[in-house]
Amino acid sequence: MKKWYEKSGPQADVVISTRVRLARNLPDIPFPARMTQQQRRQMEETVRQAVQHSQAVLEKPLHFEPMDTLSQLAAISLVERHLASPEFITQRPGRALFLSEDESVSVMVGEEDHVRIQVMQEGMELTQAYRRASALDDALNTSLHFAFDSRLGYLTQCPTNLGTGLRASLMLHLPALQEGGVLGRIAGDLSKLGLTLRGTYGEGSQAVGALYQLSNQVSLGLKEEEALANLQSIAMQIMEQERAARAELAQRLEQQDRIFRSLGILRSACVLSSEEFMKRISAVRMGVSTGLIPDISYDTIHTLIVQTQPATMMQNGRIPPAQRDALRAKLVKEALGCAAK
Amino acid sequence: MKKWYEKSGPQADVVISTRVRLARNLPDIPFPARMTQQQRRQMEETVRQAVQHSQAVLEKPLHFEPMDTLSQLAAISLVERHLASPEFITQRPGRALFLSEDESVSVMVGEEDHVRIQVMQEGMELTQAYRRASALDDALNTSLHFAFDSRLGYLTQCPTNLGTGLRASLMLHLPALQEGGVLGRIAGDLSKLGLTLRGTYGEGSQAVGALYQLSNQVSLGLKEEEALANLQSIAMQIMEQERAARAELAQRLEQQDRIFRSLGILRSACVLSSEEFMKRISAVRMGVSTGLIPDISYDTIHTLIVQTQPATMMQNGRIPPAQRDALRAKLVKEALGCAAK
């Protein structure tokens, strides 16, 4: 079965993926930061049973991923695949993860909140991803009765999540706007509109390969549908700006040179660091979107981006770090091949 | 008809080409530096007639290249193809060039000496190249009676050419010894043995693409055969050192990476400066010689090196300098293609 990230979806030229996350908490247990060991076990058991009882009505069955016994590499790989937050894997005992086979649905238990429901989809699919997350929320709520206040909405540990508990994010590829140096200004404007633009792995992280997360910041005082519509409408504007900037850049010989050299290097290098790979695949992706490179698909690129992440790559065979960059180069060469001219 | 430099010869992994040059002067006219305009015309006419009368016995017919009316680009291209010295084209009126169709034989008239006979061949061919130059020397001498002193040998304007008037050079590709940083020491040792190691276009020039000229320095007090044997024997030693150094370097992953990336860039760049091309083709050539790159021939590389020289490339169509690097990239891509993997 293909993982969700091995495919591409609507608006794939700019939108890599959609993520919808709902923060929920159990009514009768303190927030995770204040739980006792016993309460932690109780939380895990309660959620586990709720997932078990809901399996029949769930869109996709969820598998339990034991966090205690997971290797460090496997745990980091979860973060690389955006299935768990960096914070979630730092302290694994007493935490649990539920996962659908295509990895599009996950439930973190015992992160900042008791339950974090997450649905990921390829491309721009805010409505559908929210509908799926909401269905899972309903199914679990039948037995868990999530903490809800008629004035504050869903109760969460951090006040910024109060209300809908919804965070919707779009992973955007913005190489042309980044090249143009306008993202700082755009990010500033967005914060006034209740949105944030951040690096690839969330708050404080770098934008690797010109990948940015655009998310709603406000969850209190407006409905889920309003938040999603707001995010979608602004994402469309950024997309148009990015497309216009790409079209202009793609006319320039030095940009074409940069794009084709990036492809040439990816197709021929014997050693590729993760950082270099992301930089070059970003250029290649821009080449694909502007029609300069017709023979490489977004699916191939997306699969490679996940496959070549340091921990994810090393899971399939323990290799010394020194050989990691050589293995990455090999994977990339195999995937991108060499087009006959 | 293929030019001589579109082929490769013996020891092609290290030796690009052999050049043998004989300096000769007419007996009754002052050296070029002291000639009057009339004497200059007389020299040109005398040599012209001698070439004309010798055509029947010459190995290859020689064509007269008018230097006065030659465009600046065409003149620079002669230097790029090693058919004329940089000095020769700076002051063209009163000078003449004779050339065989495959460009392996040339006679410069009125450079530092009245007559400079030059034979070039692919690979290491000192004996054969000298034999051919000597045959042309004999043919011309029948009517020109070159100035010769029984004690000093052939008389030349510069004392360093007195004696045999012979300068034999080998164009060597020494990427591994250059990488190892040992060429300075080797050049020092060579000068004690009466040889010099210099950059691509002779004295004072840079070693572009790790190409070096190894030449005899001494022409007085030893026979032609001794000078050639000496040069050949030392060239063989340098070759062995270069081969050993290459074999060692080719084992290293970072060198393989450098070599394959160079090929990838040459096969995909949209803009290539002459300097970058020479640097990368040098790495590719080392890849060919060490067996890493099996599908590219020395002939292809040698042809490209000449074809993409700035003036030579622009002769076939006047293009603005800004488009030169794009044209070079196009020529290189066409020649190196893209191997199916």
XYZ file of C-alpha atoms in Angstrom:
682
model
C 0.000 0.000 0.000
C 1.281 3.433 -0.943
C 1.838 5.890 1.868
C -0.085 9.136 1.531
C 3.151 11.078 0.940
C 4.092 8.934 -2.051
C 1.376 10.673 -4.015
C 0.600 14.232 -5.021
C -2.712 16.050 -4.888
C -4.523 19.221 -5.947
C -2.357 22.311 -6.503
C 0.675 20.036 -6.284
C 2.941 22.599 -7.946
C 2.898 24.629 -4.720
C 1.035 22.617 -2.101
C 2.848 19.474 -0.983
C 0.381 18.443 1.688
C -2.445 19.337 4.015
C -2.429 18.590 7.723
C -5.366 18.934 10.103
C -4.797 18.433 13.818
C -7.380 18.416 16.596
C -6.273 18.796 20.236
C -8.528 16.977 22.697
C -8.380 16.064 26.352
C -10.089 13.582 28.646
C -12.435 15.204 31.182
C -11.346 13.598 34.454
C -7.528 13.466 34.247
C -5.045 16.390 34.625
C -3.242 17.595 31.503
C -0.171 15.482 30.616
C 2.265 18.002 32.163
C 0.662 17.389 35.570
C -0.237 13.684 35.356
C 1.026 11.029 37.753
C 2.463 7.799 36.337
C -0.771 6.060 37.209
C -2.919 8.678 35.493
C -0.666 8.403 32.460
C -1.268 4.654 32.282
C -4.985 5.271 32.771
C -5.022 7.795 29.891
C -3.232 5.403 27.541
C -5.532 2.511 28.444
C -8.689 4.613 28.085
C -7.708 5.945 24.659
C -6.574 2.497 23.562
C -9.939 0.997 24.393
C -11.749 3.880 22.675
C -9.729 3.328 19.487
C -10.392 -0.415 19.769
C -14.146 0.106 20.136
C -14.226 2.584 17.262
C -12.341 0.453 14.715
C -15.591 -0.758 13.141
C -16.754 2.776 12.292
C -13.305 4.172 11.370
C -12.459 5.029 7.763
C -9.090 3.270 8.163
C -8.059 0.864 10.927
C -5.512 2.319 13.352
C -2.536 0.295 14.548
C -0.935 0.786 17.920
C 2.733 1.862 17.735
C 4.463 1.101 21.023
C 6.578 4.155 21.864
C 8.455 2.668 24.830
C 10.138 -0.066 22.841
C 10.638 1.917 19.633
C 14.279 2.387 18.576
C 15.644 5.914 18.505
C 15.960 5.736 14.693
C 12.371 4.592 14.265
C 11.218 7.385 16.559
C 13.113 10.056 14.631
C 11.725 8.617 11.419
C 8.202 9.262 12.772
C 9.100 12.939 13.096
C 10.639 13.005 9.621
C 7.361 11.621 8.279
C 5.437 14.235 10.309
C 3.618 11.487 12.236
C 4.865 12.683 15.600
C 6.140 15.997 16.893
C 9.816 16.358 17.881
C 8.594 16.964 21.424
C 6.574 13.728 21.440
C 9.553 11.445 20.933
C 11.877 13.061 23.487
C 10.088 11.326 26.371
C 8.511 8.191 25.096
C 7.452 6.096 28.140
C 3.776 6.643 28.910
C 3.031 7.908 25.429
C 1.366 6.072 22.579
C 0.807 6.505 18.874
C -1.973 5.113 16.673
C -1.387 5.019 12.961
C -3.255 4.057 9.793
C -1.396 1.882 7.332
C -1.057 4.628 4.709
C 0.180 6.913 7.531
C -2.405 9.573 6.701
C -4.154 9.246 10.073
C -2.387 9.321 13.425
C -3.338 9.845 17.028
C -0.682 10.974 19.499
C -1.591 10.091 23.060
C 0.058 11.981 25.902
C 1.849 14.731 24.016
C 0.972 18.276 25.165
C -2.681 17.200 25.246
C -4.118 13.779 26.006
C -5.183 13.204 22.432
C -4.004 14.768 19.230
C -5.828 13.601 16.138
C -3.995 14.245 12.902
C -4.969 13.696 9.292
C -2.543 14.333 6.442
C -3.309 14.403 2.735
C -1.390 15.089 -0.427
C -1.936 18.503 -2.014
C -4.488 21.094 -0.954
C -7.324 19.151 0.688
C -8.375 21.200 3.715
C -12.053 20.347 3.587
C -11.586 16.638 3.120
C -8.794 16.355 5.688
C -10.903 18.229 8.243
C -13.925 16.027 7.508
C -11.842 12.900 8.112
C -10.306 14.261 11.330
C -13.737 15.299 12.514
C -15.175 11.829 11.842
C -12.408 10.252 13.919
C -13.003 12.882 16.607
C -16.718 11.955 16.679
C -15.977 8.252 16.833
C -13.573 8.646 19.776
C -15.792 11.169 21.524
C -18.563 8.574 21.792
C -16.617 6.831 24.535
C -14.077 9.490 25.627
C -16.421 12.477 26.040
C -13.662 15.034 25.438
C -13.443 17.973 27.851
C -15.596 20.770 26.462
C -16.710 24.082 27.876
C -19.712 25.830 26.382
C -17.904 29.199 26.443
C -14.270 28.164 25.810
C -14.921 25.188 23.543
C -12.494 22.255 23.727
C -10.174 22.587 26.692
C -6.472 22.287 25.970
C -3.320 22.638 28.024
C -2.034 25.605 26.036
C -4.515 28.496 25.800
C -3.580 29.072 22.153
C -5.366 25.830 21.301
C -8.558 26.568 23.245
C -11.780 26.686 21.262
C -11.777 24.454 18.230
C -8.459 22.804 19.121
C -7.907 22.920 15.379
C -4.624 23.575 13.694
C -4.744 23.277 9.931
C -1.480 23.511 7.993
C -0.433 23.492 4.383
C 3.087 22.483 3.438
C 4.002 24.910 0.671
C 6.939 24.808 -1.713
C 7.964 28.442 -2.151
C 11.334 28.480 -3.953
C 10.585 31.536 -6.093
C 9.242 33.717 -3.271
C 12.197 32.623 -1.140
C 14.581 33.512 -3.986
C 12.880 36.880 -4.268
C 13.483 37.532 -0.560
C 9.862 38.508 0.082
C 8.862 35.787 2.548
C 9.861 37.829 5.607
C 7.419 40.549 4.608
C 4.706 38.031 3.721
C 5.124 36.231 7.075
C 4.738 39.582 8.843
C 1.512 40.341 6.979
C 0.184 36.843 7.684
C 0.565 37.135 11.445
C -1.806 40.108 11.360
C -4.329 37.837 9.643
C -4.054 35.143 12.307
C -1.818 32.848 10.243
C 1.822 31.781 10.582
C 4.419 30.777 8.027
C 7.143 28.551 9.462
C 9.915 26.115 8.564
C 9.466 22.497 7.538
C 9.260 20.881 10.969
C 7.175 23.479 12.762
C 8.028 26.263 15.128
C 11.586 27.541 15.071
C 12.729 25.105 12.399
C 14.546 26.008 9.192
C 12.840 26.028 5.814
C 14.676 23.093 4.272
C 14.348 22.932 0.496
C 12.101 26.020 0.446
C 9.318 24.075 2.214
C 7.126 26.182 4.491
C 4.186 25.432 6.755
C 1.287 27.839 6.560
C -1.083 27.369 9.551
C -3.956 29.041 11.283
C -2.917 30.585 14.577
C -6.315 31.373 16.081
C -8.631 28.642 17.372
C -10.797 30.646 19.718
C -13.753 32.754 18.590
C -14.249 31.408 15.108
C -15.713 28.207 13.710
C -13.650 25.465 12.148
C -15.138 26.216 8.735
C -14.208 29.887 9.011
C -10.632 29.080 10.010
C -10.280 26.658 7.106
C -11.821 29.065 4.595
C -9.530 31.835 5.801
C -6.437 29.619 5.480
C -7.486 28.362 2.058
C -8.163 31.830 0.701
C -4.800 33.201 1.819
C -2.984 30.085 0.623
C -4.509 30.673 -2.820
C -3.097 34.194 -2.856
C 0.382 33.022 -1.863
C 0.161 30.290 -4.506
C -0.618 32.835 -7.202
C 2.313 34.982 -6.124
C 4.611 31.969 -6.102
C 3.446 30.874 -9.562
C 3.955 34.335 -11.019
C 7.426 34.553 -9.478
C 8.337 31.091 -10.815
C 7.159 31.925 -14.313
C 9.367 34.991 -14.295
C 12.411 33.179 -12.865
C 12.046 30.282 -15.290
C 12.616 32.669 -18.197
C 16.112 33.443 -16.930
C 18.992 31.475 -18.305
C 20.893 31.455 -15.001
C 17.843 29.968 -13.260
C 17.449 27.318 -15.945
C 21.144 26.617 -15.503
C 20.681 26.253 -11.735
C 17.705 23.931 -12.197
C 19.295 21.649 -14.784
C 22.605 21.530 -12.926
C 20.715 20.504 -9.795
C 19.148 17.659 -11.730
C 22.498 16.724 -13.275
C 24.148 16.617 -9.859
C 21.344 14.566 -8.306
C 21.619 12.144 -11.197
C 25.377 11.756 -10.906
C 26.651 12.463 -7.392
C 28.180 9.597 -5.383
C 27.756 11.418 -2.069
C 24.773 13.589 -1.108
C 24.138 15.167 2.263
C 20.527 15.576 3.319
C 20.940 19.343 3.197
C 22.337 19.350 -0.336
C 19.697 16.914 -1.524
C 16.888 19.130 -0.237
C 18.407 22.219 -1.836
C 18.803 20.535 -5.229
C 15.482 18.688 -5.250
C 13.820 22.012 -4.497
C 15.362 23.446 -7.681
C 14.340 20.334 -9.632
C 10.783 20.600 -8.295
C 10.629 24.169 -9.547
C 11.876 22.881 -12.898
C 9.067 20.327 -12.979
C 6.414 22.913 -12.101
C 7.578 25.358 -14.764
C 7.652 22.715 -17.469
C 11.444 22.767 -17.863
C 11.712 19.170 -16.631
C 8.896 17.115 -18.123
C 10.004 13.606 -17.196
C 9.948 13.660 -13.396
C 6.746 13.442 -11.362
C 5.862 15.097 -8.069
C 5.151 11.617 -6.701
C 8.754 10.588 -7.368
C 10.033 13.743 -5.676
C 7.755 13.423 -2.637
C 8.640 9.777 -2.146
C 12.356 10.611 -2.360
C 12.082 13.482 0.108
C 10.673 11.112 2.743
C 12.840 8.109 1.805
C 16.104 10.025 2.052
C 15.511 11.596 5.452
C 18.444 10.497 7.628
C 16.632 8.254 10.097
C 13.987 6.965 7.688
C 16.715 5.939 5.242
C 18.721 4.107 7.854
C 15.824 2.120 9.264
C 15.979 -0.475 6.520
C 19.530 -1.460 7.341
C 21.900 -0.226 9.964
C 24.733 1.490 8.148
C 27.522 3.657 9.500
C 26.749 7.365 9.183
C 29.706 7.712 6.786
C 27.889 5.568 4.243
C 24.611 7.387 4.685
C 25.360 10.093 2.126
C 26.491 7.448 -0.363
C 23.265 5.480 0.130
C 21.223 8.656 -0.309
C 23.025 9.387 -3.599
C 22.267 5.848 -4.759
C 18.551 6.094 -3.893
C 18.321 9.447 -5.654
C 20.074 8.195 -8.790
C 17.819 5.157 -8.963
C 14.693 7.270 -8.572
C 15.616 10.105 -10.936
C 17.386 7.957 -13.522
C 18.916 9.591 -16.530
C 16.707 10.788 -19.341
C 17.846 9.920 -22.841
C 18.320 13.110 -24.795
C 38.920 15.256 -43.067
C 39.473 14.898 -39.344
C 41.887 17.328 -37.744
C 44.800 15.724 -35.927
C 43.436 16.881 -32.561
C 40.129 15.106 -33.096
C 41.912 11.821 -32.523
C 43.896 10.269 -29.700
C 47.177 8.395 -29.909
C 49.617 6.262 -27.917
C 49.605 6.745 -24.113
C 46.440 8.788 -24.538
C 45.537 8.476 -20.872
C 48.299 10.952 -20.032
C 49.731 12.264 -23.300
C 47.329 14.438 -25.271
C 49.737 15.355 -28.041
C 53.293 15.635 -29.322
C 54.698 18.779 -30.876
C 58.025 19.092 -32.660
C 59.219 22.516 -33.763
C 62.328 23.398 -35.782
C 63.640 26.967 -35.845
C 65.333 27.899 -39.134
C 66.588 31.087 -40.764
C 67.481 32.225 -44.274
C 71.187 32.906 -44.746
C 71.232 36.336 -46.384
C 68.539 38.288 -44.527
C 68.701 39.744 -40.995
C 66.614 38.096 -38.281
C 62.936 39.234 -38.247
C 63.509 41.648 -35.351
C 65.947 43.634 -37.553
C 64.368 43.236 -40.994
C 63.220 46.117 -43.183
C 59.773 46.013 -44.766
C 61.383 45.062 -48.045
C 63.404 42.242 -46.502
C 60.248 41.011 -44.831
C 58.463 40.813 -48.192
C 61.519 39.127 -49.659
C 61.520 36.519 -46.841
C 57.834 35.777 -47.314
C 58.180 35.471 -51.086
C 61.275 33.240 -50.837
C 59.665 30.850 -48.367
C 56.440 30.850 -50.343
C 58.246 29.782 -53.479
C 60.189 27.125 -51.581
C 56.965 25.647 -50.199
C 55.450 25.828 -53.680
C 58.407 23.999 -55.246
C 58.414 21.369 -52.481
C 54.704 20.490 -52.656
C 55.412 17.465 -54.870
C 57.717 15.848 -52.304
C 55.734 16.887 -49.194
C 53.839 14.310 -47.149
C 50.838 16.657 -46.991
C 50.190 19.717 -49.186
C 50.520 23.024 -47.347
C 48.035 25.820 -47.831
C 48.913 29.476 -47.494
C 46.984 31.271 -44.734
C 47.057 35.033 -45.345
C 47.793 36.640 -41.986
C 47.182 40.258 -43.042
C 43.552 39.771 -43.908
C 42.702 37.270 -41.201
C 40.025 38.365 -38.707
C 41.045 38.795 -35.093
C 38.839 35.822 -34.090
C 40.362 33.556 -36.735
C 43.847 34.591 -35.597
C 43.109 33.822 -31.919
C 41.621 30.512 -32.982
C 44.990 29.629 -34.585
C 46.604 30.092 -31.171
C 43.886 28.067 -29.452
C 44.606 25.252 -31.892
C 48.365 25.645 -31.233
C 48.995 26.460 -34.903
C 50.512 29.832 -34.158
C 52.176 31.355 -31.122
C 50.433 34.170 -29.231
C 53.359 36.387 -30.259
C 52.903 35.530 -33.943
C 49.403 36.957 -34.220
C 50.042 40.228 -32.384
C 51.713 41.753 -35.448
C 50.362 40.072 -38.511
C 51.425 42.160 -41.549
C 54.557 40.710 -43.136
C 54.017 37.324 -41.580
C 52.665 34.163 -43.188
C 51.414 30.764 -42.159
C 51.384 27.517 -44.117
C 49.091 24.771 -42.944
C 48.219 21.191 -43.858
C 44.527 20.383 -44.098
C 44.522 18.176 -40.990
C 46.392 21.010 -39.198
C 49.173 18.673 -38.073
C 51.844 20.525 -40.081
C 52.375 24.259 -40.008
C 55.110 26.679 -40.997
C 55.193 30.098 -39.350
C 57.101 32.616 -41.461
C 58.501 35.747 -39.816
C 57.891 34.974 -36.154
C 61.009 35.149 -33.966
C 62.864 33.248 -36.684
C 62.306 33.364 -40.451
C 60.919 29.852 -40.513
C 59.381 27.730 -37.800
C 58.393 24.256 -38.866
C 55.911 22.541 -36.597
C 54.457 19.043 -36.606
C 51.775 17.991 -34.141
C 50.459 14.502 -33.506
C 47.988 12.899 -31.158
C 49.452 10.997 -28.210
C 53.126 10.257 -27.610
C 54.759 10.206 -31.060
C 58.108 11.963 -30.668
C 60.029 9.873 -33.182
C 57.404 10.032 -35.900
C 56.685 13.725 -35.395
C 60.399 14.535 -35.555
C 60.810 12.421 -38.701
C 58.012 14.340 -40.410
C 59.337 17.732 -39.342
C 62.788 16.716 -40.501
C 61.489 15.629 -43.903
C 59.806 19.018 -44.366
C 63.019 20.706 -43.187
C 65.010 18.775 -45.821
C 62.521 19.606 -48.562
C 62.611 23.330 -47.795
C 66.362 23.342 -47.265
C 66.905 22.255 -50.871
C 65.998 25.726 -52.028
C 66.326 27.838 -48.872
C 69.759 26.656 -47.669
C 69.049 27.474 -44.002
C 71.757 29.360 -42.100
C 74.031 26.790 -40.468
C 77.330 27.085 -38.645
C 79.566 24.037 -38.321
C 80.270 24.827 -34.640
C 76.938 26.404 -33.521
C 74.581 24.393 -35.728
C 71.427 26.114 -37.020
C 71.570 29.842 -36.363
C 68.588 31.340 -34.560
C 67.704 34.769 -33.244
C 67.532 33.601 -29.638
C 70.657 31.788 -28.396
C 68.523 29.266 -26.507
C 67.468 27.802 -29.875
C 70.967 27.584 -31.345
C 72.174 24.124 -32.348
C 69.412 21.802 -33.411
C 66.757 24.530 -33.341
C 64.582 21.736 -32.012
C 61.905 22.114 -29.390
C 59.950 18.948 -28.714
C 56.943 19.147 -26.392
C 54.444 16.748 -24.962
C 51.058 17.992 -23.793
C 50.413 16.016 -20.616
C 47.221 15.672 -18.622
C 48.327 15.589 -14.977
C 45.205 15.956 -12.797
C 46.341 13.516 -10.110
C 49.853 14.946 -9.687
C 48.341 18.442 -9.667
C 45.835 17.333 -7.006
C 48.704 15.875 -4.997
C 50.512 19.224 -5.098
C 53.788 17.685 -6.278
C 54.158 19.399 -9.661
C 56.155 22.297 -8.262
C 58.805 19.920 -6.977
C 58.761 17.880 -10.191
C 59.147 21.027 -12.320
C 62.158 22.004 -10.199
C 63.794 18.619 -10.713
C 63.091 18.753 -14.449
C 64.855 22.045 -14.975
C 68.068 20.426 -13.699
C 67.625 17.791 -16.392
C 67.257 20.353 -19.175
C 63.488 20.081 -19.417
C 60.634 22.452 -18.562
C 57.083 21.859 -17.450
C 54.746 24.735 -18.281
C 51.089 25.724 -18.668
C 48.882 24.930 -21.621
C 49.824 27.772 -23.959
C 53.546 27.870 -23.305
C 55.715 30.088 -21.175
C 54.034 31.933 -18.341
C 50.574 30.543 -19.093
C 48.261 28.826 -16.629
C 47.740 25.078 -16.569
C 44.110 25.063 -17.691
C 42.363 21.757 -17.019
C 45.542 20.215 -15.586
C 47.185 20.312 -19.039
C 50.963 20.797 -18.978
C 53.635 21.122 -21.658
C 56.796 19.144 -21.055
C 59.592 20.340 -23.400
C 63.314 20.049 -23.909
C 65.119 23.228 -22.966
C 68.576 22.534 -24.400
C 69.230 22.529 -28.152
C 72.988 23.108 -28.177
C 75.549 20.356 -27.612
C 73.395 17.312 -28.075
C 71.899 15.590 -31.088
C 68.204 15.667 -31.941
C 67.903 11.947 -31.198
C 69.455 12.406 -27.750
C 67.135 15.291 -26.883
C 64.099 13.275 -27.977
C 65.206 10.136 -26.107
C 65.819 12.202 -22.973
C 62.388 13.821 -23.187
C 60.683 10.508 -23.865
C 62.364 8.740 -20.976
C 61.456 11.429 -18.452
C 57.926 11.688 -19.818
C 57.549 7.944 -19.218
C 58.535 8.417 -15.574
C 56.074 11.273 -15.060
C 53.388 9.159 -16.758
C 53.955 6.304 -14.364
C 53.745 8.642 -11.372
C 50.550 10.177 -12.734
C 49.000 6.755 -13.336
C 49.844 5.542 -9.837
C 48.423 8.731 -8.316
C 45.256 8.401 -10.388
C 44.726 4.782 -9.394
C 44.968 5.777 -5.756
C 42.661 8.785 -6.087
C 40.080 6.804 -8.057
C 39.569 4.538 -5.045
C 38.323 7.448 -2.976
C 34.611 8.069 -2.821
C 34.998 11.858 -2.720
C 37.066 11.738 -5.917
C 34.510 9.510 -7.633
C 31.900 11.978 -6.481
C 33.881 14.879 -7.968
C 34.334 13.027 -11.262
C 30.716 11.958 -11.694
C 29.386 15.342 -10.609
C 31.635 16.960 -13.203
C 30.120 14.723 -15.859
C 26.611 15.382 -14.551
C 27.173 19.132 -14.687
C 28.673 19.042 -18.178
C 25.687 17.001 -19.322
C 23.120 19.355 -17.836
C 24.431 22.920 -17.498
C 22.836 25.653 -19.606
C 25.778 28.017 -19.158
C 29.446 26.983 -19.113
C 32.437 29.297 -18.977
C 35.588 28.124 -20.711
C 37.354 27.944 -17.343
C 34.663 25.799 -15.742
C 34.455 23.543 -18.788
C 38.206 22.862 -18.689
C 38.112 22.134 -14.960
C 35.218 19.685 -15.300
C 36.374 17.981 -18.497
C 39.705 17.397 -16.767
C 37.895 15.490 -14.004
C 35.854 13.568 -16.587
C 39.033 12.683 -18.501
C 40.501 11.279 -15.303
C 37.280 9.282 -14.880
C 37.686 7.877 -18.382
C 41.321 6.921 -17.799
C 40.572 5.164 -14.515
C 37.691 3.192 -15.988
C 35.017 4.963 -13.933
C 33.466 6.425 -17.087
C 33.442 3.798 -19.832
C 31.223 5.458 -22.411
C 33.183 8.570 -23.366
C 36.213 8.505 -25.669
C 39.366 10.611 -25.576
C 38.578 11.632 -29.155
C 35.290 13.156 -28.039
C 37.041 14.996 -25.211
C 39.894 16.278 -27.391
C 37.529 17.476 -30.084
C 35.421 19.303 -27.478
C 38.439 20.959 -25.871
C 39.374 22.536 -29.206
C 35.794 23.220 -30.371
C 34.820 25.083 -27.224
C 37.790 27.441 -27.078
C 36.318 30.952 -27.078
C 37.520 32.192 -30.476
C 37.340 28.819 -32.245
C 33.747 28.400 -31.102
C 32.706 31.827 -32.309
C 34.241 31.550 -35.748
C 31.313 29.587 -37.120
C 28.817 32.311 -36.347
C 29.238 35.712 -34.804
C 27.391 35.627 -31.508
C 27.409 38.119 -28.661
C 29.832 37.133 -25.886
C 26.851 36.753 -23.507
C 25.591 33.808 -25.542
C 29.016 32.187 -25.784
C 28.734 30.265 -22.523
C 25.274 29.042 -23.514
C 26.571 27.837 -26.887
C 29.474 26.074 -25.157
C 27.045 24.292 -22.826
C 24.998 23.215 -25.843
C 28.025 21.839 -27.719
C 29.171 19.974 -24.612
C 25.732 18.458 -23.964
C 25.462 17.316 -27.576
C 28.898 15.717 -27.498
C 28.667 14.033 -24.086
C 24.998 13.059 -24.311
C 23.402 11.266 -21.442
C 24.122 7.605 -20.853
C 21.147 5.404 -20.121
C 21.616 3.764 -16.757
